Amino acid sequence: MIADIEVFRSALYAFDLQPQAEIDQVVGNWYVSAHPDSPFMGQLRVARTGPGWRRTLGSGGVALHRIGLASERWPLADADAVIAELQQGFGIRVPAHPGLHAAIEAWLGSGASSST
């Protein structure tokens, strides 16, 4: 698999026919979702792909990459903008939760919006 974004091209994965043990998946999934040192803890990251495009949310903003076009990036100003993007841009049903807005605002205020 190769990432081709603007002038940047990089190999992401190399696939082979070597059998993978189930425990390799279990440990990897646990680490990225639950280990305190995981770079994903305390983060909000979302990605969605379609034919010829990839949309990502992270670092307090959204990026839209399309084959043959310059990438588009825009910041998300507040919790309402994040929730709207999750719903409209990613098709995610965001549940009502009393602490949701505060958690998103804390994420945005923690430096998440420093890079897009």
CSV table of N, CA and C in Angstrom, one decimal:
chain,number,residue,atom,x,y,z
A,1,MET,N,0.9,-1.2,0.0
A,1,MET,CA,0.0,0.0,0.0
A,1,MET,C,0.9,1.2,0.0
A,2,ILE,N,0.6,2.2,-0.8
A,2,ILE,CA,1.4,3.4,-0.9
A,2,ILE,C,0.5,4.7,-0.7
A,3,ALA,N,1.0,5.6,0.0
A,3,ALA,CA,0.3,6.9,0.2
A,3,ALA,C,0.8,7.8,-0.8
A,4,ASP,N,-0.1,8.5,-1.6
A,4,ASP,CA,0.3,9.4,-2.6
A,4,ASP,C,-0.5,10.7,-2.4
A,5,ILE,N,0.1,11.7,-1.6
A,5,ILE,CA,-0.5,12.9,-1.2
A,5,ILE,C,0.3,14.1,-1.7
A,6,GLU,N,-0.3,14.9,-2.6
A,6,GLU,CA,0.4,16.0,-3.3
A,6,GLU,C,1.7,15.4,-3.8
A,7,VAL,N,2.9,16.0,-3.5
A,7,VAL,CA,4.2,15.5,-4.0
A,7,VAL,C,4.8,14.4,-3.1
A,8,PHE,N,4.2,14.1,-2.0
A,8,PHE,CA,4.7,13.1,-1.1
A,8,PHE,C,4.2,11.7,-1.4
A,9,ARG,N,5.2,10.8,-1.5
A,9,ARG,CA,4.8,9.4,-1.8
A,9,ARG,C,5.6,8.5,-0.8
A,10,SER,N,4.9,7.6,-0.2
A,10,SER,CA,5.6,6.8,0.8
A,10,SER,C,4.9,5.4,0.9
A,11,ALA,N,5.7,4.4,1.1
A,11,ALA,CA,5.2,3.1,1.3
A,11,ALA,C,4.6,3.0,2.7
A,12,LEU,N,3.4,2.5,2.9
A,12,LEU,CA,2.8,2.4,4.2
A,12,LEU,C,2.9,1.0,4.8
A,13,TYR,N,2.7,0.0,4.0
A,13,TYR,CA,2.7,-1.3,4.4
A,13,TYR,C,3.3,-2.2,3.4
A,14,ALA,N,3.9,-3.3,3.8
A,14,ALA,CA,4.4,-4.3,2.9
A,14,ALA,C,3.6,-5.6,3.3
A,15,PHE,N,2.9,-6.2,2.4
A,15,PHE,CA,2.1,-7.4,2.6
A,15,PHE,C,2.9,-8.6,2.1
A,16,ASP,N,2.8,-9.7,2.8
A,16,ASP,CA,3.4,-11.0,2.4
A,16,ASP,C,2.5,-12.1,2.8
A,17,LEU,N,2.8,-13.3,2.5
A,17,LEU,CA,2.0,-14.4,2.8
A,17,LEU,C,2.3,-15.1,4.1
A,18,GLN,N,3.2,-14.5,4.9
A,18,GLN,CA,3.6,-15.1,6.1
A,18,GLN,C,2.4,-15.2,7.1
A,19,PRO,N,2.1,-16.3,7.7
A,19,PRO,CA,0.9,-16.4,8.6
A,19,PRO,C,1.1,-15.5,9.8
A,20,GLN,N,0.1,-14.9,10.2
A,20,GLN,CA,0.1,-14.0,11.4
A,20,GLN,C,-0.7,-14.7,12.5
A,21,ALA,N,0.0,-14.7,13.7
A,21,ALA,CA,-0.7,-15.3,14.8
A,21,ALA,C,-1.7,-14.4,15.4
A,22,GLU,N,-2.9,-14.9,15.9
A,22,GLU,CA,-3.9,-14.1,16.4
A,22,GLU,C,-3.4,-13.2,17.5
A,23,ILE,N,-2.5,-13.7,18.4
A,23,ILE,CA,-2.0,-12.9,19.5
A,23,ILE,C,-1.4,-11.6,19.0
A,24,ASP,N,-0.7,-11.6,17.9
A,24,ASP,CA,-0.1,-10.4,17.3
A,24,ASP,C,-1.2,-9.3,17.2
A,25,GLN,N,-2.4,-9.7,16.7
A,25,GLN,CA,-3.4,-8.7,16.5
A,25,GLN,C,-4.0,-8.3,17.9
A,26,VAL,N,-4.1,-9.2,18.8
A,26,VAL,CA,-4.7,-8.9,20.1
A,26,VAL,C,-3.8,-7.9,20.9
A,27,VAL,N,-2.5,-8.2,20.9
A,27,VAL,CA,-1.6,-7.3,21.6
A,27,VAL,C,-1.5,-5.9,21.0
A,28,GLY,N,-1.4,-5.9,19.6
A,28,GLY,CA,-1.4,-4.6,18.9
A,28,GLY,C,-2.6,-3.8,19.2
A,29,ASN,N,-3.8,-4.4,19.1
A,29,ASN,CA,-5.1,-3.7,19.3
A,29,ASN,C,-5.2,-3.2,20.7
A,30,TRP,N,-4.7,-4.0,21.7
A,30,TRP,CA,-4.8,-3.5,23.1
A,30,TRP,C,-3.9,-2.3,23.3
A,31,TYR,N,-2.7,-2.4,22.7
A,31,TYR,CA,-1.7,-1.3,22.9
A,31,TYR,C,-2.2,0.0,22.4
A,32,VAL,N,-2.7,0.0,21.2
A,32,VAL,CA,-3.1,1.3,20.6
A,32,VAL,C,-4.4,1.8,21.2
A,33,SER,N,-5.2,0.9,21.8
A,33,SER,CA,-6.5,1.4,22.4
A,33,SER,C,-6.5,1.6,23.9
A,34,ALA,N,-5.5,1.0,24.6
A,34,ALA,CA,-5.7,1.1,26.1
A,34,ALA,C,-4.4,1.4,26.8
A,35,HIS,N,-3.2,1.2,26.2
A,35,HIS,CA,-2.0,1.4,27.0
A,35,HIS,C,-1.7,2.9,27.2
A,36,PRO,N,-1.4,3.3,28.4
A,36,PRO,CA,-1.2,4.7,28.7
A,36,PRO,C,-0.1,5.4,27.9
A,37,ASP,N,0.8,4.6,27.3
A,37,ASP,CA,1.9,5.2,26.5
A,37,ASP,C,1.5,5.3,25.0
A,38,SER,N,0.3,4.8,24.7
A,38,SER,CA,-0.1,4.8,23.3
A,38,SER,C,-0.3,6.2,22.8
A,39,PRO,N,0.2,6.5,21.6
A,39,PRO,CA,0.0,7.8,21.0
A,39,PRO,C,-1.5,8.2,20.7
A,40,PHE,N,-2.3,7.2,20.8
A,40,PHE,CA,-3.8,7.4,20.5
A,40,PHE,C,-4.6,7.7,21.8
A,41,MET,N,-4.0,7.5,22.9
A,41,MET,CA,-4.8,7.8,24.2
A,41,MET,C,-5.0,9.3,24.3
A,42,GLY,N,-6.2,9.8,24.6
A,42,GLY,CA,-6.5,11.2,24.7
A,42,GLY,C,-6.6,11.9,23.4
A,43,GLN,N,-6.6,11.1,22.3
A,43,GLN,CA,-6.7,11.7,20.9
A,43,GLN,C,-8.1,11.4,20.3
A,44,LEU,N,-8.4,12.3,19.4
A,44,LEU,CA,-9.6,12.0,18.6
A,44,LEU,C,-9.1,12.0,17.2
A,45,ARG,N,-9.1,10.8,16.6
A,45,ARG,CA,-8.7,10.6,15.2
A,45,ARG,C,-9.7,9.8,14.5
A,46,VAL,N,-10.1,10.3,13.3
A,46,VAL,CA,-11.1,9.6,12.5
A,46,VAL,C,-10.6,9.7,11.0
A,47,ALA,N,-10.8,8.6,10.3
A,47,ALA,CA,-10.5,8.6,8.9
A,47,ALA,C,-11.6,7.9,8.1
A,48,ARG,N,-11.8,8.4,6.9
A,48,ARG,CA,-12.8,7.7,6.0
A,48,ARG,C,-12.3,7.8,4.6
A,49,THR,N,-12.5,6.8,3.8
A,49,THR,CA,-12.0,6.8,2.4
A,49,THR,C,-13.1,6.5,1.5
A,50,GLY,N,-12.9,6.9,0.3
A,50,GLY,CA,-13.9,6.6,-0.8
A,50,GLY,C,-13.1,6.5,-2.1
A,51,PRO,N,-13.7,6.3,-3.2
A,51,PRO,CA,-13.0,6.2,-4.5
A,51,PRO,C,-12.2,7.5,-4.8
A,52,GLY,N,-10.9,7.4,-4.7
A,52,GLY,CA,-10.1,8.6,-5.0
A,52,GLY,C,-9.9,9.6,-4.0
A,53,TRP,N,-10.4,9.4,-2.7
A,53,TRP,CA,-10.3,10.4,-1.7
A,53,TRP,C,-10.1,9.7,-0.3
A,54,ARG,N,-9.5,10.6,0.6
A,54,ARG,CA,-9.4,10.2,2.0
A,54,ARG,C,-9.6,11.4,2.8
A,55,ARG,N,-10.5,11.3,3.9
A,55,ARG,CA,-10.8,12.4,4.8
A,55,ARG,C,-10.3,12.0,6.1
A,56,THR,N,-9.6,12.9,6.8
A,56,THR,CA,-9.1,12.6,8.2
A,56,THR,C,-9.5,13.8,9.1
A,57,LEU,N,-9.7,13.4,10.4
A,57,LEU,CA,-9.9,14.4,11.5
A,57,LEU,C,-8.9,14.1,12.5
A,58,GLY,N,-8.2,15.1,13.0
A,58,GLY,CA,-7.2,14.9,14.0
A,58,GLY,C,-6.5,16.2,14.2
A,59,SER,N,-5.8,16.4,15.3
A,59,SER,CA,-5.0,17.6,15.5
A,59,SER,C,-5.9,18.9,15.4
A,60,GLY,N,-7.1,18.8,15.8
A,60,GLY,CA,-8.0,19.9,15.8
A,60,GLY,C,-8.5,20.4,14.5
A,61,GLY,N,-8.3,19.6,13.4
A,61,GLY,CA,-8.8,20.0,12.1
A,61,GLY,C,-9.1,18.8,11.2
A,62,VAL,N,-9.5,19.2,10.0
A,62,VAL,CA,-9.9,18.2,9.0
A,62,VAL,C,-9.0,18.3,7.8
A,63,ALA,N,-8.6,17.2,7.2
A,63,ALA,CA,-7.9,17.2,5.9
A,63,ALA,C,-8.6,16.4,4.9
A,64,LEU,N,-8.7,16.8,3.7
A,64,LEU,CA,-9.3,16.1,2.6
A,64,LEU,C,-8.3,15.9,1.5
A,65,HIS,N,-8.0,14.7,1.2
A,65,HIS,CA,-7.0,14.4,0.1
A,65,HIS,C,-7.7,13.7,-1.0
A,66,ARG,N,-7.5,14.3,-2.2
A,66,ARG,CA,-8.1,13.7,-3.4
A,66,ARG,C,-6.9,13.4,-4.5
A,67,ILE,N,-7.0,12.4,-5.1
A,67,ILE,CA,-6.0,12.0,-6.1
A,67,ILE,C,-6.0,13.1,-7.2
A,68,GLY,N,-4.7,13.6,-7.4
A,68,GLY,CA,-4.5,14.6,-8.5
A,68,GLY,C,-4.8,16.0,-8.1
A,69,LEU,N,-5.3,16.3,-6.8
A,69,LEU,CA,-5.6,17.6,-6.4
A,69,LEU,C,-4.8,17.9,-5.1
A,70,ALA,N,-4.6,19.2,-4.9
A,70,ALA,CA,-4.0,19.7,-3.6
A,70,ALA,C,-4.9,19.3,-2.4
A,71,SER,N,-4.2,18.9,-1.4
A,71,SER,CA,-5.0,18.6,-0.1
A,71,SER,C,-5.7,19.9,0.4
A,72,GLU,N,-6.8,19.7,1.0
A,72,GLU,CA,-7.5,20.8,1.6
A,72,GLU,C,-7.5,20.5,3.1
A,73,ARG,N,-7.3,21.6,3.9
A,73,ARG,CA,-7.2,21.5,5.4
A,73,ARG,C,-8.0,22.7,6.0
A,74,TRP,N,-8.7,22.4,7.1
A,74,TRP,CA,-9.4,23.5,7.8
A,74,TRP,C,-9.5,23.1,9.2
A,75,PRO,N,-9.4,24.1,10.1
A,75,PRO,CA,-9.5,23.9,11.5
A,75,PRO,C,-10.9,23.7,12.0
A,76,LEU,N,-11.1,23.1,13.2
A,76,LEU,CA,-12.4,23.0,13.8
A,76,LEU,C,-12.3,23.9,15.0
A,77,ALA,N,-13.2,24.9,15.1
A,77,ALA,CA,-13.2,25.9,16.1
A,77,ALA,C,-13.6,25.5,17.5
A,78,ASP,N,-14.6,24.7,17.5
A,78,ASP,CA,-15.2,24.3,18.9
A,78,ASP,C,-15.9,23.0,18.8
A,79,ALA,N,-16.4,22.6,19.9
A,79,ALA,CA,-17.0,21.2,20.0
A,79,ALA,C,-18.2,21.1,19.1
A,80,ASP,N,-19.0,22.1,18.8
A,80,ASP,CA,-20.1,22.0,17.9
A,80,ASP,C,-19.6,21.7,16.5
A,81,ALA,N,-18.5,22.3,16.1
A,81,ALA,CA,-17.9,22.1,14.8
A,81,ALA,C,-17.3,20.7,14.6
A,82,VAL,N,-16.7,20.2,15.7
A,82,VAL,CA,-16.2,18.8,15.7
A,82,VAL,C,-17.4,17.8,15.6
A,83,ILE,N,-18.4,18.0,16.3
A,83,ILE,CA,-19.6,17.1,16.3
A,83,ILE,C,-20.2,17.2,14.9
A,84,ALA,N,-20.4,18.4,14.3
A,84,ALA,CA,-21.0,18.5,13.0
A,84,ALA,C,-20.1,17.8,11.9
A,85,GLU,N,-18.8,17.9,12.1
A,85,GLU,CA,-17.9,17.2,11.1
A,85,GLU,C,-18.0,15.7,11.3
A,86,LEU,N,-18.0,15.2,12.5
A,86,LEU,CA,-18.2,13.8,12.7
A,86,LEU,C,-19.5,13.3,12.1
A,87,GLN,N,-20.6,14.0,12.2
A,87,GLN,CA,-21.9,13.6,11.7
A,87,GLN,C,-21.9,13.8,10.1
A,88,GLN,N,-21.6,14.9,9.7
A,88,GLN,CA,-21.8,15.2,8.2
A,88,GLN,C,-20.6,14.7,7.4
A,89,GLY,N,-19.4,14.9,7.8
A,89,GLY,CA,-18.2,14.5,7.0
A,89,GLY,C,-17.8,13.1,7.1
A,90,PHE,N,-18.2,12.4,8.3
A,90,PHE,CA,-17.8,11.0,8.5
A,90,PHE,C,-19.0,10.1,8.6
A,91,GLY,N,-20.2,10.6,8.7
A,91,GLY,CA,-21.4,9.7,8.8
A,91,GLY,C,-21.5,9.0,10.2
A,92,ILE,N,-20.9,9.6,11.2
A,92,ILE,CA,-20.9,9.0,12.6
A,92,ILE,C,-22.1,9.6,13.4
A,93,ARG,N,-22.9,8.7,13.9
A,93,ARG,CA,-24.0,9.1,14.8
A,93,ARG,C,-23.3,9.4,16.2
A,94,VAL,N,-23.3,10.7,16.6
A,94,VAL,CA,-22.7,11.1,17.8
A,94,VAL,C,-23.8,11.1,18.9
A,95,PRO,N,-23.6,10.3,19.9
A,95,PRO,CA,-24.7,10.2,21.0
A,95,PRO,C,-24.7,11.4,21.9
A,96,ALA,N,-25.8,11.7,22.4
A,96,ALA,CA,-25.9,12.8,23.4
A,96,ALA,C,-25.3,12.3,24.7
A,97,HIS,N,-24.4,13.1,25.2
A,97,HIS,CA,-23.7,12.7,26.5
A,97,HIS,C,-23.4,14.0,27.2
A,98,PRO,N,-23.7,14.1,28.5
A,98,PRO,CA,-23.6,15.4,29.2
A,98,PRO,C,-22.1,15.9,29.3
A,99,GLY,N,-21.1,15.0,29.2
A,99,GLY,CA,-19.8,15.5,29.3
A,99,GLY,C,-19.1,15.6,27.9
A,100,LEU,N,-19.8,15.4,26.8
A,100,LEU,CA,-19.2,15.3,25.5
A,100,LEU,C,-18.6,16.6,25.1
A,101,HIS,N,-19.4,17.7,25.2
A,101,HIS,CA,-18.9,19.0,24.7
A,101,HIS,C,-17.6,19.4,25.5
A,102,ALA,N,-17.7,19.2,26.8
A,102,ALA,CA,-16.5,19.6,27.7
A,102,ALA,C,-15.3,18.8,27.3
A,103,ALA,N,-15.5,17.5,27.0
A,103,ALA,CA,-14.3,16.6,26.7
A,103,ALA,C,-13.7,17.1,25.3
A,104,ILE,N,-14.6,17.4,24.4
A,104,ILE,CA,-14.0,17.9,23.1
A,104,ILE,C,-13.4,19.2,23.2
A,105,GLU,N,-13.9,20.1,24.0
A,105,GLU,CA,-13.3,21.4,24.2
A,105,GLU,C,-12.0,21.2,24.9
A,106,ALA,N,-11.9,20.3,25.9
A,106,ALA,CA,-10.6,20.1,26.5
A,106,ALA,C,-9.6,19.5,25.5
A,107,TRP,N,-10.0,18.6,24.6
A,107,TRP,CA,-9.1,18.1,23.6
A,107,TRP,C,-8.6,19.2,22.7
A,108,LEU,N,-9.5,20.1,22.3
A,108,LEU,CA,-9.2,21.2,21.4
A,108,LEU,C,-8.2,22.2,22.2
A,109,GLY,N,-8.4,22.4,23.4
A,109,GLY,CA,-7.6,23.3,24.2
A,109,GLY,C,-6.3,22.7,24.6
A,110,SER,N,-6.1,21.4,24.5
A,110,SER,CA,-4.9,20.8,24.9
A,110,SER,C,-3.8,20.8,23.9
A,111,GLY,N,-4.0,21.6,22.8
A,111,GLY,CA,-3.0,21.7,21.8
A,111,GLY,C,-3.3,20.9,20.6
A,112,ALA,N,-4.5,20.3,20.5
A,112,ALA,CA,-4.9,19.5,19.4
A,112,ALA,C,-5.0,20.4,18.2
A,113,SER,N,-5.3,21.7,18.3
A,113,SER,CA,-5.5,22.5,17.2
A,113,SER,C,-4.2,23.2,16.7
A,114,SER,N,-3.0,22.7,17.3
A,114,SER,CA,-1.8,23.4,16.9
A,114,SER,C,-1.3,23.0,15.5
A,115,SER,N,-1.7,21.8,15.0
A,115,SER,CA,-1.4,21.5,13.6
A,115,SER,C,-2.5,20.7,13.0
A,116,THR,N,-2.7,20.9,11.7
A,116,THR,CA,-3.8,20.3,11.0
A,116,THR,C,-3.3,19.2,10.0
